[in-house]
Amino acid sequence: MLLYNATFVFRLDKSAESAANLAQVSPRTMQTVRRAVETALRRGPKLACPLVDVQVTLHWLEVGRGTSDSVLASSVVHCLRKVFEQAESAVLEPVMALEILVPESHSARVMADLMRRRVQVRHVHARRDAKVVDCIAPLSELLGYSSTLRSLSSGLATFSMQFHSHRRMGPLEEARAIKEVTGF
């Protein structure tokens, strides 16, 4: 059995020994385990954000007679949270693709500001008497960017932005984000 969700995969071990054990598990119990896995993945060990790109493989399951669904679910969630805390999880941040059109006379100031914002410049090319800067930048670094760009270019530069991907935060940025969200 393979259950695929946009953020995680839940698998049953196919080895002979495990498959024999898991074949004995009732559909109701398996449904409880699946829901518990989904619950555990909704709250990660860092910032209590949902976990993505996770694969959970069930190798063996023994449930005593009379064990309630809530006890089983609680046990699964507790087990997975323990694993998540020990795993090397990372906080992901949204990264945006930007295209900035800036007059040549203001390009140096704009480029300096971009470097301060953890921007990765992919390409710079000329278009008439202006420069076009293609880059990617963390969304958190772009708060208030429209006003800053207007100030740096005397209102002559424009930019467009769209979602590009999620990227793993560096250790310093991750610690800063955790402190900002949790307060310590």
Steps between C-alpha positions, in 0.01 A plus 500: 500500500624843411323819600625813332421849618649822362734521799566143612498134405373222729623154408468149632819293507487234229758260647361149557510519879346848521241435230374194690465704819335799333255278310349410838426864588134593460405775252358708786831482691696586185271800443567614858876471443477695173302781666748509789789535254321792335446659842866460597611660173283809553726621781875473452771529765602851392250786506213247511470531122382209286765260376539451125686249285475228765472126450367281783541124464314265733705186558314323779186556704368313800187623672366334813135401526285778631747776407296806411552697181594809703776313688634360172492841332666667797776238497565548128514879535733478802732256320520715187558823693790334678647396164449849355683661793799271444500543122681785331196701401535845353281806469414588141432853381315615190728634229379740234619558144548869428552696182614854567518764229725784617655796315877466451558811714342337807609139448799504739286609797230244417756219464659591835159486666427161342823351638400614848174304464652151443413518131648258248545687173451262209541733204549868420451628149446832326171617353537837325646737766394284794614180668278197556595300809364145530545366850349289775452621856341381823155648543587615853771727355257668263269659754487869413709448187267700277551816706875444524533449126297813434729700732825358357398568140309826545185313395646385166549127567233231488492138602283193470501210739362146498540189714805293406543225762571423862860497618666371814590784735858535616569437870521870591181592313322198649603598855388859433161382365444267795586781744270740317207258506547352849648803673802307633 
